Coordinates of C-alpha atoms in Angstrom, one line a residue:
M214 CA 64.0 126.7 62.0
A215 CA 67.3 128.0 63.3
P216 CA 69.2 130.8 61.6
L217 CA 71.4 129.9 58.6
A218 CA 74.7 130.0 60.6
E219 CA 73.3 127.6 63.3
I220 CA 72.0 125.2 60.6
A221 CA 75.5 125.2 58.9
G222 CA 77.1 124.6 62.3
L223 CA 74.8 121.6 63.0
L224 CA 75.7 119.9 59.7
A225 CA 79.4 120.7 60.0
D226 CA 79.8 117.8 62.4
H227 CA 80.4 114.3 60.8
T228 CA 78.3 112.5 63.3
R229 CA 75.3 114.8 63.0
A230 CA 75.6 114.8 59.2
A231 CA 75.7 111.0 59.3
F232 CA 72.5 110.9 61.3
C233 CA 70.7 113.3 58.9
H234 CA 71.9 111.4 55.9
A235 CA 70.7 108.1 57.3
L236 CA 67.2 109.5 58.0
L237 CA 66.8 110.4 54.3
D238 CA 65.3 107.0 54.0
G239 CA 62.1 108.5 55.4
R240 CA 61.8 106.1 58.3
A241 CA 62.1 106.6 62.0
W242 CA 65.2 105.3 63.7
T243 CA 66.0 104.8 67.4
A244 CA 68.9 106.6 68.9
G245 CA 70.7 103.3 69.3
E246 CA 70.3 102.4 65.7
L247 CA 71.7 105.8 64.7
A248 CA 74.6 105.4 67.1
R249 CA 75.5 102.1 65.6
H250 CA 75.2 103.5 62.1
A251 CA 77.5 106.4 62.9
G252 CA 79.9 104.3 65.0
V253 CA 79.6 106.4 68.1
R254 CA 78.6 105.7 71.7
P255 CA 75.0 106.0 72.7
S256 CA 75.8 108.9 75.1
T257 CA 77.4 110.8 72.2
A258 CA 74.5 110.0 69.9
S259 CA 72.0 111.3 72.5
Q260 CA 73.9 114.5 72.9
Q261 CA 74.2 115.2 69.2
L262 CA 70.6 114.2 68.5
S263 CA 69.4 116.7 71.1
R264 CA 71.2 119.5 69.2
L265 CA 69.7 118.5 65.9
I266 CA 66.2 118.4 67.5
A267 CA 66.7 121.7 69.1
G268 CA 67.8 123.2 65.8
G269 CA 64.6 122.0 64.1
L270 CA 66.2 119.5 61.7
L271 CA 64.9 116.4 63.5
T272 CA 61.9 115.5 65.6
A273 CA 61.4 112.8 68.2
E274 CA 58.5 110.8 69.5
R275 CA 58.4 108.3 72.2
Q276 CA 56.6 104.9 72.0
G277 CA 56.9 102.8 75.1
R278 CA 60.6 102.5 76.1
H279 CA 61.9 103.7 72.7
R280 CA 62.4 107.2 71.3
Y281 CA 62.1 107.3 67.5
I282 CA 63.9 110.0 65.5
R283 CA 63.0 111.2 62.1
L284 CA 63.6 114.3 59.9
A285 CA 61.3 117.1 60.9
G286 CA 59.7 117.4 57.4
P287 CA 60.1 117.5 53.7
E288 CA 61.8 120.9 53.8
Q289 CA 64.5 119.6 56.1
A290 CA 64.9 116.5 53.9
A291 CA 65.3 118.7 50.8
L292 CA 68.0 120.7 52.5
I293 CA 70.0 117.5 53.4
E294 CA 69.6 116.0 50.0
T295 CA 70.6 119.2 48.2
L296 CA 73.8 119.5 50.4
A297 CA 74.5 115.8 49.7
S298 CA 74.1 116.4 46.0
Y299 CA 76.5 119.3 46.1
A300 CA 79.1 117.5 48.1
G301 CA 78.9 114.3 46.1
E302 CA 80.3 111.0 47.3
T303 CA 83.1 111.8 49.7
T304 CA 84.7 108.4 49.6
P305 CA 84.4 105.6 47.0
P306 CA 83.0 102.2 48.0
Q307 CA 85.6 100.4 50.1
N308 CA 84.4 96.8 49.4
L309 CA 82.1 94.7 47.4
R310 CA 79.2 95.1 49.8
E311 CA 79.4 98.9 49.7
S312 CA 79.8 98.9 45.9
V313 CA 76.6 96.7 45.5
R314 CA 74.7 99.1 47.8
F315 CA 75.9 102.2 46.0
E316 CA 74.9 100.7 42.6
A317 CA 71.5 99.6 43.9
E318 CA 70.8 103.1 45.3
A319 CA 72.0 104.7 42.1
R320 CA 69.4 102.7 40.1
A321 CA 66.4 103.4 42.4
R322 CA 66.1 104.6 46.0
T323 CA 63.9 106.7 48.3
C324 CA 64.8 110.3 48.9
Y325 CA 62.9 111.0 52.1
D326 CA 59.4 110.2 50.8
H327 CA 59.9 110.3 47.0
L328 CA 61.7 108.3 44.3
A329 CA 65.3 109.1 43.3
G330 CA 68.1 107.6 41.4
Q331 CA 67.9 106.6 37.7
L332 CA 64.2 105.6 38.3
G333 CA 63.2 108.9 39.8
V334 CA 64.9 111.0 37.2
A335 CA 63.4 108.9 34.4
L336 CA 59.9 109.3 35.8
A337 CA 60.4 113.1 36.1
D338 CA 61.6 113.3 32.5
A339 CA 58.6 111.3 31.4
M340 CA 56.1 113.5 33.3
I341 CA 57.6 116.6 31.8
A342 CA 57.7 115.1 28.3
R343 CA 54.0 114.1 28.5
G344 CA 52.9 117.5 29.7
L345 CA 51.9 116.4 33.1
V346 CA 54.5 118.8 34.7
A347 CA 55.4 122.1 33.1
T348 CA 58.8 123.8 33.4
D349 CA 58.3 127.0 31.3
S350 CA 57.7 129.3 34.2
G351 CA 58.9 127.3 37.2
L352 CA 57.9 123.8 38.0
A353 CA 54.1 123.3 38.0
V354 CA 51.6 120.4 37.6
T355 CA 49.4 121.1 34.6
P356 CA 45.6 120.5 34.5
E357 CA 46.4 117.2 32.6
G358 CA 48.8 116.3 35.4
R359 CA 46.2 116.9 38.1
A360 CA 43.7 114.7 36.2
W361 CA 46.5 112.0 35.9
L362 CA 47.1 112.2 39.6
T363 CA 43.5 111.6 40.3
D364 CA 42.9 108.9 37.7
A365 CA 46.1 106.9 38.0
L366 CA 47.0 107.4 41.6
G367 CA 43.7 108.4 43.2
Y368 CA 45.1 111.6 44.7
Q369 CA 43.6 115.1 45.0
H370 CA 45.7 117.9 46.5
P371 CA 44.0 119.4 49.6
R372 CA 43.4 123.1 49.3
S373 CA 44.6 123.6 52.9
S374 CA 47.9 121.7 52.3
R375 CA 51.0 123.8 52.9
R376 CA 53.2 121.4 50.9
P377 CA 53.7 122.3 47.3
L378 CA 52.2 119.9 44.8
V379 CA 55.5 119.5 43.0
R380 CA 59.1 120.6 43.7
S381 CA 62.4 119.9 42.0
C382 CA 65.0 118.0 44.0
L383 CA 68.5 117.6 42.7
D384 CA 69.4 113.9 42.5
R385 CA 72.6 113.1 44.4
T386 CA 73.8 110.4 42.0
E387 CA 72.3 111.5 38.7
R388 CA 73.0 115.2 39.2
R389 CA 69.7 116.0 37.5
P390 CA 66.3 116.8 39.1
H391 CA 63.7 114.3 40.2
L392 CA 60.3 115.3 41.5
A393 CA 59.5 115.9 45.2
G394 CA 56.5 117.6 46.8
A395 CA 53.1 116.0 47.1
L396 CA 53.3 114.5 43.6
G397 CA 56.6 112.8 44.3
A398 CA 55.4 111.5 47.7
T399 CA 52.2 110.1 46.2
L400 CA 54.0 108.4 43.4
C401 CA 56.4 106.8 45.8
A402 CA 53.8 105.8 48.3
T403 CA 51.7 104.3 45.5
A404 CA 54.6 102.4 44.1
L405 CA 55.4 100.8 47.5
E406 CA 51.8 100.1 48.3
R407 CA 51.1 98.4 44.9
Q408 CA 54.5 96.7 45.1
W409 CA 55.8 98.3 41.9
V410 CA 59.0 98.7 43.9
R411 CA 60.3 96.8 47.0
R412 CA 62.9 97.8 49.5
V413 CA 66.3 96.1 49.3
G414 CA 67.3 95.2 52.8
S415 CA 67.1 97.9 55.4
G416 CA 68.6 100.7 53.4
R417 CA 67.2 103.3 50.9
A418 CA 67.7 101.1 47.8
L419 CA 64.6 99.9 45.9
R420 CA 64.1 97.1 43.4
V421 CA 61.5 97.5 40.6
T422 CA 59.3 94.4 40.4
P423 CA 57.9 92.9 37.1
Q424 CA 54.5 94.4 37.8
G425 CA 56.2 97.7 38.5
A426 CA 58.1 97.7 35.2
Q427 CA 54.7 97.1 33.5
A428 CA 53.0 99.8 35.5
F429 CA 55.7 102.4 34.8
W430 CA 55.5 101.6 31.1
T431 CA 51.7 101.7 30.9
L432 CA 51.4 104.9 32.9
L433 CA 54.4 106.9 31.7
R434 CA 56.1 105.0 28.9
V435 CA 59.2 104.6 31.1
E436 CA 61.1 101.5 30.3
V437 CA 62.9 100.1 33.4

């Protein structure tokens, strides 16, 4: 990871910041897709992406003729999301389409590989209220929480894993924490796999399905 001043310089450019913000959906994008998203020429996108990769914020892998870009990892995603939360929405929705997208993302969305928005915050509150996650001396998964992860989601944290089991992530729209770390990632992956939530279009927004509403109520007493 580059020094702080270099990271700040990388994110000070509107185009590079737009790339990083788009990649918070947790998926890999091609350079052409990112160029169209940011409204820049492919040559400009290639140059700016190279700087972000060299600075350790992004990583690239080539498959056939395409080069796929993604955030380098959960630490980089947390940095981008925290800065986005601090900055807030820079411009209000300009049309109905943007307004619908913003409202959908505020209800439920992905934040890299975990759940965010009203849904993510509600799930975090419920896990804390039920004693699955403790907050008295920093955020930690309790023994009851570890058992719940195994029984409800089939997950056991590897001893060799460098990723924290749980981490707080400030929600951009709710301005309150949702849960990241291995716990947040497992909950999000399970919700997508079991179709408790489905992606809305090609963005970060999620829609809770009827079976998802039932599952969240049964598991955590969260009413969606």
